[in-house]
Structure formats: structure tokens, C-alpha cells
Short mmCIF file of C-alpha atoms in Angstrom, two decimals:
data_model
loop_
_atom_site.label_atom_id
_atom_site.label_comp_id
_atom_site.label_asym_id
_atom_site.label_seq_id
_atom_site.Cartn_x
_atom_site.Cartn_y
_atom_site.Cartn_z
CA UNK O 25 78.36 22.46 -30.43
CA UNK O 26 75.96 19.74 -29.70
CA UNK O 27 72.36 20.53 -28.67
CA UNK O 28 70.51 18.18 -26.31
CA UNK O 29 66.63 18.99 -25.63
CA UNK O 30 65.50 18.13 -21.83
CA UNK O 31 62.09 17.41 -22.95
CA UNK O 32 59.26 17.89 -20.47
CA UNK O 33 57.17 14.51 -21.31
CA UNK O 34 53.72 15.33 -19.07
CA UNK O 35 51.22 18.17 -19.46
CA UNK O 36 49.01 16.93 -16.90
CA UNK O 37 48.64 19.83 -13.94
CA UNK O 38 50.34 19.73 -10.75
CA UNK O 39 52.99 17.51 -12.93
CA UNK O 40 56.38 16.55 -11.55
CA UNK O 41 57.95 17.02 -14.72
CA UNK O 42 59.13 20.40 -15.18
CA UNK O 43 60.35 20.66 -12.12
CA UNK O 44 62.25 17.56 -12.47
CA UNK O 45 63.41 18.74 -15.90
CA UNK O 46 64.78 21.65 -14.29
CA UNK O 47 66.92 19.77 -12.02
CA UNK O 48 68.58 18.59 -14.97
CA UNK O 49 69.12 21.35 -16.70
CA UNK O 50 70.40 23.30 -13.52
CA UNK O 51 72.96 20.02 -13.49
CA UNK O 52 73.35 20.29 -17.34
CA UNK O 53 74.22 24.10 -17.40
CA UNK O 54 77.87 23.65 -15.95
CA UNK O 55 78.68 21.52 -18.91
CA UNK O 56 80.66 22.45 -21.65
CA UNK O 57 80.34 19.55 -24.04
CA UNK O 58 77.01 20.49 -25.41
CA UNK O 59 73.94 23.35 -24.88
CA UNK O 60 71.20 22.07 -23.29
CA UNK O 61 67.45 23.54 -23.05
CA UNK O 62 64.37 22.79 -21.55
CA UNK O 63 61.16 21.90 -24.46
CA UNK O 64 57.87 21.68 -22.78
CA UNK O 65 54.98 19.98 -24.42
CA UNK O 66 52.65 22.69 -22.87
CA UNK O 67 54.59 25.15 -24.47
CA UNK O 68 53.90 22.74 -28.14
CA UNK O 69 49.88 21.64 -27.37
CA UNK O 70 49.25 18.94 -30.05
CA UNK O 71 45.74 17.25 -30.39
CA UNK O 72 45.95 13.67 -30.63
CA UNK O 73 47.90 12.60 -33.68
CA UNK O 74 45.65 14.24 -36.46
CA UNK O 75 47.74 14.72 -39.28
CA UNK O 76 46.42 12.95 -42.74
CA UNK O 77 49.30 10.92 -43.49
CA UNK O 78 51.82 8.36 -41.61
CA UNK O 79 54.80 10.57 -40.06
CA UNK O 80 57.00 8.81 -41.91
CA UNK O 81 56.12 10.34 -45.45
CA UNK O 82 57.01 14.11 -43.38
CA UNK O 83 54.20 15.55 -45.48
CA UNK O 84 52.72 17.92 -42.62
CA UNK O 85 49.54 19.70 -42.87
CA UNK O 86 49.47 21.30 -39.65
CA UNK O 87 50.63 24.13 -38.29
CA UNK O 88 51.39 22.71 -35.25
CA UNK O 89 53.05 19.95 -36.57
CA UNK O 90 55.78 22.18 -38.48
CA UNK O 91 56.43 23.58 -35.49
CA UNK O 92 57.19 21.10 -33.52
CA UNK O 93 59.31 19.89 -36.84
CA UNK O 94 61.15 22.14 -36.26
CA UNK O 95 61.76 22.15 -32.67
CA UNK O 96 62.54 18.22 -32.60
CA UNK O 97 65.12 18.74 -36.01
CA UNK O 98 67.30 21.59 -34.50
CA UNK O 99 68.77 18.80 -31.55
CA UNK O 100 71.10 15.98 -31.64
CA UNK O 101 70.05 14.45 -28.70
CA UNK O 102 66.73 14.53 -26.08
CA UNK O 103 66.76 13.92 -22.17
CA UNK O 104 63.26 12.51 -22.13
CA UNK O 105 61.68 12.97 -18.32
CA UNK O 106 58.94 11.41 -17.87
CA UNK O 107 56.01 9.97 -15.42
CA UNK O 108 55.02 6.65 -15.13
CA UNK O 109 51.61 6.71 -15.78
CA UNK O 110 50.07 3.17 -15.70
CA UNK O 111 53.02 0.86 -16.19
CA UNK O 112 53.85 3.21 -19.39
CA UNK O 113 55.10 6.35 -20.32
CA UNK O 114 52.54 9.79 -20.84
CA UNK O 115 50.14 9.55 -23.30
CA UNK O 116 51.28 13.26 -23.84
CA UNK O 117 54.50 12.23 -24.61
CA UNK O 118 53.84 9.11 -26.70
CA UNK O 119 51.84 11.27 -28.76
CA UNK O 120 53.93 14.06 -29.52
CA UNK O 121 56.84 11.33 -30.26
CA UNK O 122 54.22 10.04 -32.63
CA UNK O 123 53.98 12.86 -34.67
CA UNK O 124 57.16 13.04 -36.37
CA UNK O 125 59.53 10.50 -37.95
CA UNK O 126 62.62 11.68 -39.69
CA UNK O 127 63.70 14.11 -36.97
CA UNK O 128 64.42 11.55 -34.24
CA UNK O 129 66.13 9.37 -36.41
CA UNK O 130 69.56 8.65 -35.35
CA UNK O 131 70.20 10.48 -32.89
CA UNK O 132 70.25 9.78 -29.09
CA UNK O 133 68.62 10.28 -25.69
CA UNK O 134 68.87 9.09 -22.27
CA UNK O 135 65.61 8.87 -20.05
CA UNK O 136 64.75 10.66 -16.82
CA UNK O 137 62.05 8.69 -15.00
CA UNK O 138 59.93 9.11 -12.01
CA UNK O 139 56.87 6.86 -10.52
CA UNK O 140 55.87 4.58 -7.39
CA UNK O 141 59.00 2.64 -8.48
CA UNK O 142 61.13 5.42 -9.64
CA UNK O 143 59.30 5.01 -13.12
CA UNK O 144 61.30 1.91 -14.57
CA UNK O 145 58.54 1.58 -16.17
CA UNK O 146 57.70 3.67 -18.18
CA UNK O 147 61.43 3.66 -19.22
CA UNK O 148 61.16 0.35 -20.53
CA UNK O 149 58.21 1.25 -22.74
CA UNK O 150 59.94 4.61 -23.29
CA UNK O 151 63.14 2.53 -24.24
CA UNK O 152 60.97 0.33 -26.76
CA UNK O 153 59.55 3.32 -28.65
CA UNK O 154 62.87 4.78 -29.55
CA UNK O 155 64.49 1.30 -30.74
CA UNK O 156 61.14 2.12 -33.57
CA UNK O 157 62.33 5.85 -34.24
CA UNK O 158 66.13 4.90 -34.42
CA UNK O 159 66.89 6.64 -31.51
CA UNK O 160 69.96 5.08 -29.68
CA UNK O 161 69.08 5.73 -25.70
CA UNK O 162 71.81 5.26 -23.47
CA UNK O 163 72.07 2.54 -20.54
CA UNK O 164 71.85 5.00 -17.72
CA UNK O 165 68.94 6.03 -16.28
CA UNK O 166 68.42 8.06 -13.73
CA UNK O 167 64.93 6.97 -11.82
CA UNK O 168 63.11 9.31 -8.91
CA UNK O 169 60.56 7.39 -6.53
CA UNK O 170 57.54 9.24 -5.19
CA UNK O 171 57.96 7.69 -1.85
CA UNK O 172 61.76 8.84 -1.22
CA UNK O 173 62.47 11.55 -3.60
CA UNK O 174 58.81 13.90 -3.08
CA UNK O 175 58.28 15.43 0.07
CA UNK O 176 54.92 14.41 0.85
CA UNK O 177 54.43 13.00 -2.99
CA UNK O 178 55.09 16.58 -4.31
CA UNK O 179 57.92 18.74 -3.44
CA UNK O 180 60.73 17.74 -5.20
CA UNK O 181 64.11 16.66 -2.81
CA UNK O 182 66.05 14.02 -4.95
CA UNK O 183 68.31 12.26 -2.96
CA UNK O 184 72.03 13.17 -3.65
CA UNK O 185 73.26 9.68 -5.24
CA UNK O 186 70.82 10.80 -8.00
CA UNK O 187 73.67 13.53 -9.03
CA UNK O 188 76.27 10.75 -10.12
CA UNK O 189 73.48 8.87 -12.19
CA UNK O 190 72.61 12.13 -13.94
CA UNK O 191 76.65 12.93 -15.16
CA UNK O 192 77.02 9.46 -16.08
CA UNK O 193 73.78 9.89 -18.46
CA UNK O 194 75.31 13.11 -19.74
CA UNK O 195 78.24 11.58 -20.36
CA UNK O 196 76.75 8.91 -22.27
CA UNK O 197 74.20 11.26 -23.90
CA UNK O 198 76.90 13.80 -25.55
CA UNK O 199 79.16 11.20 -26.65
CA UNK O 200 76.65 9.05 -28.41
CA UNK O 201 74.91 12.24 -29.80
CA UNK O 202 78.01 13.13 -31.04
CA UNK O 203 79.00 10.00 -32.80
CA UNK O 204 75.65 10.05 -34.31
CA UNK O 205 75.97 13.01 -36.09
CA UNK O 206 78.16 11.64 -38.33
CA UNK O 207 75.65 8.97 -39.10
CA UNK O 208 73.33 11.76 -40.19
CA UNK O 209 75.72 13.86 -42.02
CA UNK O 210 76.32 10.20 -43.74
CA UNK O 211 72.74 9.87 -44.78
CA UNK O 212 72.53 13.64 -45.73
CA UNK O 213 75.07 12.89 -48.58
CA UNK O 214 74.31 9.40 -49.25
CA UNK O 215 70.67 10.84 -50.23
CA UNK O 216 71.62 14.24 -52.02
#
């Protein structure tokens, strides 16, 4: 069965993010398609990028790095949520993307976004990132504004048109993840 990681993409306190991340996995749960799990990057606490050589090479020094090697290569696909933080995605969340190379590549995610302006965003710049990683993200996005979706800017009460949005990402997400396996199985043999 496929395995999708809802990735928390902010560590910054009194975040949106996990709660948001939540939603989606409460939403996620009743599917049968695939598993789905929460990954926080508080739970994974990476300095900025400090490993000696380009990701690329996947010649990790670090503890902390294996680890999260780990974490990233056991999925098929990611629900990235994340702030908008500046016209851009988290710097949390850029950088633990940054660290590794080989375990995003093709596979597929589908973006979660919140902000003034529902965090468009930082989905574009999100979007732009995983073109680089060869990570196929799906159309639909599913975009919470601070001003209609946050009681007050911080209770979370996303409105209920947001549910539709979030299957149709799903939808997208499993089936792409899915087709992309084969891709990797392909390059597992084409390289053994």
C-alpha cells in the first residue's frame, strides 16, 4: 500500500501547521487507497544545511541527516503544509527539503497552503522547488486564508468548501504516487 507523509513544513511556535496538518490527516484517515502519517520537522530538528557535501552525492555525515534519510525514503508521496512566510515558503521547510536528494526523486506531492492570501504563495515557490527534486506536485491545492479560515488569526475553522479541494488533492496525490512507483522500481533495475 502506498504511503503518503503529511509533512508539517513550520517549526516556528504558536505555528498553524500542525494543526492544519491534522485536519488532513483526520480527512486522510477514512481512505483506503494509501496510509497516511503526520512527519513534523520539530520532531526531525536540522541545523541549517551543514552536511560536507552536495545532497546529491547522498554521502551523509550526520546523524541527523540519516535520519531524516530515512524518514523521507520510506514514502511515495508528501502532503507538504505550509506557511507563507514572506511571499515564500518556511525557511524550515526549504531547508530540510535541502538536505536530501535521491529520496524525493520521483515521487509526488500535493501542497497544503495557508497565509494572508491563503498562501499561494508560497505554493508557487513551493511548486518551483520540487520541479528541481523531480517531484511531480499535483494541480490541486488546497489554500487556507488567515482572515476567513482563523478565528481571530489563530483558531483553526476552515470553511467547508475546503473539504472537496482536499479529496480532489488526494485523489490526485495517490494516483500520481502510484504511477510513480513504477518509475522508481524502473530506475532501481535500470541501475542494478
Amino acid at each position: 500500500m502506498l504511503k503518503i507523509a503529511i509533512i508539517v513544513g513550520s517549526t516556528r511556535p504558536g505555528r498553524k501547521a500542525a494543526t492544519v496538518a491534522d485536519w488532513v490527516l483526520q480527512h486522510a484517515q477514512g481512505r483506503s487507497d494509501a496510509k497516511f502519517a503526520v512527519v513534523d520537522l520539530a520532531d526531525h530538528p536540522l541545523p541549517l544545511l551543514d552536511e560536507p557535501m552536495p545532497p546529491a552525492f547522498g554521502r551523509y555525515t550526520h546523524e541527523h541527516t540519516k535520519k531524516w534519510s530515512s524518514v523521507i525514503a520510506g514514502y511515495d508521496g508528501f502532503v507538504f503544509v505550509t506557511p507563507e512566510y514572506n511571499h515564500a515558503t518556511s525557511g524550515a521547510l526549504k531547508n530540510a527539503i535541502d538536505y536530501l536528494y535521491a529520496e524525493w526523486n520521483n515521487k509526488a506531492a500535493g501542497i497544503v497552503s495557508y497565509g494572508s492570501s491563503g498562501g499561494v504563495r508560497a505554493a508557487e515557490n513551493l511548486r518551483l522547488i520540487l520541479g528541481e527534486l523531480q517531484i511531480a506536485d499535483v494541480r490541486t491545492n488546497v489554500g487556507f486564508s488567515l482572515f476567513t479560515d482563523f478565528e481571530d488569526f489563530t483558531t483553526f475553522k476552515p470553511g467547508p468548501q475546503h473539504t472537496g479541494s482536499l479529496t480532489a488533492l488526494l485523489d490526485q496525490l495517490v494516483s500520481w504516487s502510484g504511477a510513480l512507483q513504477s518509475v522508481r522500481e524502473s530506475a532501481t533495475a535500470a541501475a542494478a
